[in-house]
């Protein structure tokens, strides 16, 4: 079966800045890698990648601002909110010339059964 690869061109300068900063940040890259195949909570990400939980939340905010992470949430039986995070991108291509920085993202297309 042939997989369709979807890409998107990033044109917003603020978003480009966030993406470039995120790619230079080891924790952001670990979070994106960890959430590539299935959604995970911040606690699970922190445990699996051995990152302090406060750092995970700070980096998740940055990745969400750059639209690199998808958020899904629900409320558990105790009435507490429960959020899961999943990488929206599988690959980032950055090209620079004297005139501009060009960024293309290959979108992460998980199978529906991976999300549930």
C-alpha positions as protocol buffer text, in pm:
chain_id: "A"
residue {
  index: 1
  type: UNK
  ca { x: 0 y: 0 z: 0 }
}
residue {
  index: 2
  type: UNK
  ca { x: 131 y: 342 z: -97 }
}
residue {
  index: 3
  type: UNK
  ca { x: 130 y: 613 z: 170 }
}
residue {
  index: 4
  type: UNK
  ca { x: 47 y: 966 z: 65 }
}
residue {
  index: 5
  type: UNK
  ca { x: 299 y: 1216 z: 200 }
}
residue {
  index: 6
  type: UNK
  ca { x: 150 y: 1554 z: 278 }
}
residue {
  index: 7
  type: UNK
  ca { x: 371 y: 1859 z: 314 }
}
residue {
  index: 8
  type: UNK
  ca { x: 297 y: 2213 z: 414 }
}
residue {
  index: 9
  type: UNK
  ca { x: 501 y: 2527 z: 347 }
}
residue {
  index: 10
  type: UNK
  ca { x: 548 y: 2755 z: 648 }
}
residue {
  index: 11
  type: UNK
  ca { x: 514 y: 3122 z: 552 }
}
residue {
  index: 12
  type: UNK
  ca { x: 442 y: 3294 z: 884 }
}
residue {
  index: 13
  type: UNK
  ca { x: 767 y: 3446 z: 1013 }
}
residue {
  index: 14
  type: UNK
  ca { x: 677 y: 3403 z: 1382 }
}
residue {
  index: 15
  type: UNK
  ca { x: 600 y: 3036 z: 1327 }
}
residue {
  index: 16
  type: UNK
  ca { x: 928 y: 2993 z: 1136 }
}
residue {
  index: 17
  type: UNK
  ca { x: 1111 y: 3141 z: 1435 }
}
residue {
  index: 18
  type: UNK
  ca { x: 942 y: 2899 z: 1677 }
}
residue {
  index: 19
  type: UNK
  ca { x: 1020 y: 2601 z: 1451 }
}
residue {
  index: 20
  type: UNK
  ca { x: 1387 y: 2699 z: 1418 }
}
residue {
  index: 21
  type: UNK
  ca { x: 1418 y: 2748 z: 1795 }
}
residue {
  index: 22
  type: UNK
  ca { x: 1245 y: 2414 z: 1857 }
}
residue {
  index: 23
  type: UNK
  ca { x: 1481 y: 2229 z: 1624 }
}
residue {
  index: 24
  type: UNK
  ca { x: 1777 y: 2374 z: 1815 }
}
residue {
  index: 25
  type: UNK
  ca { x: 1630 y: 2256 z: 2148 }
}
residue {
  index: 26
  type: UNK
  ca { x: 1710 y: 1898 z: 2250 }
}
residue {
  index: 27
  type: UNK
  ca { x: 1401 y: 1867 z: 2473 }
}
residue {
  index: 28
  type: UNK
  ca { x: 1164 y: 1984 z: 2200 }
}
residue {
  index: 29
  type: UNK
  ca { x: 1313 y: 1729 z: 1961 }
}
residue {
  index: 30
  type: UNK
  ca { x: 1278 y: 1452 z: 2222 }
}
residue {
  index: 31
  type: UNK
  ca { x: 912 y: 1542 z: 2279 }
}
residue {
  index: 32
  type: UNK
  ca { x: 837 y: 1541 z: 1905 }
}
residue {
  index: 33
  type: UNK
  ca { x: 1014 y: 1206 z: 1862 }
}
residue {
  index: 34
  type: UNK
  ca { x: 833 y: 1055 z: 2160 }
}
residue {
  index: 35
  type: UNK
  ca { x: 489 y: 1158 z: 2033 }
}
residue {
  index: 36
  type: UNK
  ca { x: 543 y: 1063 z: 1669 }
}
residue {
  index: 37
  type: UNK
  ca { x: 353 y: 733 z: 1666 }
}
residue {
  index: 38
  type: UNK
  ca { x: 87 y: 777 z: 1934 }
}
residue {
  index: 39
  type: UNK
  ca { x: -51 y: 1045 z: 2166 }
}
residue {
  index: 40
  type: UNK
  ca { x: 99 y: 1062 z: 2515 }
}
residue {
  index: 41
  type: UNK
  ca { x: 46 y: 1258 z: 2833 }
}
residue {
  index: 42
  type: UNK
  ca { x: 307 y: 1501 z: 2964 }
}
residue {
  index: 43
  type: UNK
  ca { x: 376 y: 1267 z: 3256 }
}
residue {
  index: 44
  type: UNK
  ca { x: 446 y: 971 z: 3026 }
}
residue {
  index: 45
  type: UNK
  ca { x: 670 y: 1187 z: 2804 }
}
residue {
  index: 46
  type: UNK
  ca { x: 865 y: 1306 z: 3110 }
}
residue {
  index: 47
  type: UNK
  ca { x: 910 y: 950 z: 3238 }
}
residue {
  index: 48
  type: UNK
  ca { x: 1008 y: 796 z: 2905 }
}
residue {
  index: 49
  type: UNK
  ca { x: 1252 y: 1072 z: 2806 }
}
residue {
  index: 50
  type: UNK
  ca { x: 1377 y: 1145 z: 3160 }
}
residue {
  index: 51
  type: UNK
  ca { x: 1293 y: 1514 z: 3131 }
}
residue {
  index: 52
  type: UNK
  ca { x: 1170 y: 1716 z: 3432 }
}
residue {
  index: 53
  type: UNK
  ca { x: 791 y: 1753 z: 3416 }
}
residue {
  index: 54
  type: UNK
  ca { x: 806 y: 2133 z: 3440 }
}
residue {
  index: 55
  type: UNK
  ca { x: 1040 y: 2137 z: 3138 }
}
residue {
  index: 56
  type: UNK
  ca { x: 803 y: 1909 z: 2944 }
}
residue {
  index: 57
  type: UNK
  ca { x: 511 y: 2146 z: 3005 }
}
residue {
  index: 58
  type: UNK
  ca { x: 719 y: 2450 z: 2907 }
}
residue {
  index: 59
  type: UNK
  ca { x: 837 y: 2285 z: 2584 }
}
residue {
  index: 60
  type: UNK
  ca { x: 487 y: 2154 z: 2504 }
}
residue {
  index: 61
  type: UNK
  ca { x: 360 y: 2512 z: 2521 }
}
residue {
  index: 62
  type: UNK
  ca { x: 629 y: 2624 z: 2278 }
}
residue {
  index: 63
  type: UNK
  ca { x: 558 y: 2333 z: 2040 }
}
residue {
  index: 64
  type: UNK
  ca { x: 184 y: 2404 z: 2052 }
}
residue {
  index: 65
  type: UNK
  ca { x: 248 y: 2774 z: 1980 }
}
residue {
  index: 66
  type: UNK
  ca { x: 440 y: 2663 z: 1670 }
}
residue {
  index: 67
  type: UNK
  ca { x: 156 y: 2425 z: 1577 }
}
residue {
  index: 68
  type: UNK
  ca { x: 392 y: 2129 z: 1592 }
}
residue {
  index: 69
  type: UNK
  ca { x: 189 y: 1933 z: 1850 }
}
residue {
  index: 70
  type: UNK
  ca { x: -175 y: 1831 z: 1843 }
}
residue {
  index: 71
  type: UNK
  ca { x: -366 y: 1828 z: 2172 }
}
residue {
  index: 72
  type: UNK
  ca { x: -656 y: 1601 z: 2256 }
}
residue {
  index: 73
  type: UNK
  ca { x: -822 y: 1596 z: 2592 }
}
residue {
  index: 74
  type: UNK
  ca { x: -1089 y: 1443 z: 2806 }
}
residue {
  index: 75
  type: UNK
  ca { x: -1209 y: 1440 z: 3162 }
}
residue {
  index: 76
  type: UNK
  ca { x: -1147 y: 1133 z: 3375 }
}
residue {
  index: 77
  type: UNK
  ca { x: -1389 y: 984 z: 3629 }
}
residue {
  index: 78
  type: UNK
  ca { x: -1251 y: 1207 z: 3904 }
}
residue {
  index: 79
  type: UNK
  ca { x: -1339 y: 1515 z: 3699 }
}
residue {
  index: 80
  type: UNK
  ca { x: -977 y: 1599 z: 3618 }
}
residue {
  index: 81
  type: UNK
  ca { x: -873 y: 1712 z: 3272 }
}
residue {
  index: 82
  type: UNK
  ca { x: -643 y: 1472 z: 3091 }
}
residue {
  index: 83
  type: UNK
  ca { x: -449 y: 1592 z: 2787 }
}
residue {
  index: 84
  type: UNK
  ca { x: -261 y: 1389 z: 2527 }
}
residue {
  index: 85
  type: UNK
  ca { x: -7 y: 1532 z: 2287 }
}
residue {
  index: 86
  type: UNK
  ca { x: 96 y: 1405 z: 1944 }
}
residue {
  index: 87
  type: UNK
  ca { x: 344 y: 1534 z: 1691 }
}
residue {
  index: 88
  type: UNK
  ca { x: 178 y: 1694 z: 1388 }
}
residue {
  index: 89
  type: UNK
  ca { x: 496 y: 1667 z: 1184 }
}
residue {
  index: 90
  type: UNK
  ca { x: 714 y: 1377 z: 1076 }
}
residue {
  index: 91
  type: UNK
  ca { x: 993 y: 1573 z: 910 }
}
residue {
  index: 92
  type: UNK
  ca { x: 1110 y: 1934 z: 879 }
}
residue {
  index: 93
  type: UNK
  ca { x: 1310 y: 2059 z: 582 }
}
residue {
  index: 94
  type: UNK
  ca { x: 1486 y: 2393 z: 625 }
}
residue {
  index: 95
  type: UNK
  ca { x: 1655 y: 2578 z: 338 }
}
residue {
  index: 96
  type: UNK
  ca { x: 1828 y: 2910 z: 371 }
}
residue {
  index: 97
  type: UNK
  ca { x: 1952 y: 3150 z: 109 }
}
residue {
  index: 98
  type: UNK
  ca { x: 2051 y: 3515 z: 131 }
}
residue {
  index: 99
  type: UNK
  ca { x: 1694 y: 3629 z: 73 }
}
residue {
  index: 100
  type: UNK
  ca { x: 1487 y: 3404 z: 298 }
}
residue {
  index: 101
  type: UNK
  ca { x: 1455 y: 3095 z: 511 }
}
residue {
  index: 102
  type: UNK
  ca { x: 1223 y: 2832 z: 365 }
}
residue {
  index: 103
  type: UNK
  ca { x: 1062 y: 2569 z: 587 }
}
residue {
  index: 104
  type: UNK
  ca { x: 856 y: 2274 z: 468 }
}
residue {
  index: 105
  type: UNK
  ca { x: 698 y: 2024 z: 707 }
}
residue {
  index: 106
  type: UNK
  ca { x: 605 y: 1667 z: 623 }
}
residue {
  index: 107
  type: UNK
  ca { x: 284 y: 1603 z: 813 }
}
residue {
  index: 108
  type: UNK
  ca { x: 247 y: 1311 z: 1050 }
}
residue {
  index: 109
  type: UNK
  ca { x: -39 y: 1094 z: 927 }
}
residue {
  index: 110
  type: UNK
  ca { x: -103 y: 829 z: 1189 }
}
residue {
  index: 111
  type: UNK
  ca { x: -340 y: 547 z: 1121 }
}
residue {
  index: 112
  type: UNK
  ca { x: -677 y: 592 z: 1298 }
}
residue {
  index: 113
  type: UNK
  ca { x: -616 y: 282 z: 1512 }
}
residue {
  index: 114
  type: UNK
  ca { x: -293 y: 439 z: 1646 }
}
residue {
  index: 115
  type: UNK
  ca { x: -483 y: 736 z: 1786 }
}
residue {
  index: 116
  type: UNK
  ca { x: -742 y: 537 z: 1980 }
}
